[in-house]
Phi, psi and omega in degrees: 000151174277096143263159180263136170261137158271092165291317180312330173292336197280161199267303186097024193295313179122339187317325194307301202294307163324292171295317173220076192284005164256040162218299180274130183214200194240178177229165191310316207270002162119325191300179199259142173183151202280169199304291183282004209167058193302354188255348181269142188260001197214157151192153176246112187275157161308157153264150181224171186288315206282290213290306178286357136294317148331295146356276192291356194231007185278120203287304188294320179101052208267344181252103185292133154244162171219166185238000000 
């Protein structure tokens, strides 16, 4: 599946990072970026349990997937 990051959308809450920290890490100011790649704003991941926990618990919604 593609997820998409909205950074402009995120928060820093950390929820992403919780649920799936071998995808998800931060950038200095706290925001969301992926884990294998901090400079990418889209990438296509396996779906996993961690990642669609993420998904699903990101209050703004700044992390998209499509299939």
């Amino acid at each position: 599946m593609k997820i998409k990051l909205q950074i402009e959308d995120c928060i820093a809450c950390g929820l992403c990072h919780v649920k799936a920290p071998e995808i998800f890490d931060y950038d200095d100011s706290g925001l969301v970026r992926f884990y294998a790649d901090k400079e990418a704003g889209e990438i296509e991941l396996k779906e996993s349990d961690g990642l669609i926990e993420a998904i699903k618990h990101c209050p703004t919604g700044a992390i998209k997937a499509t299939k």
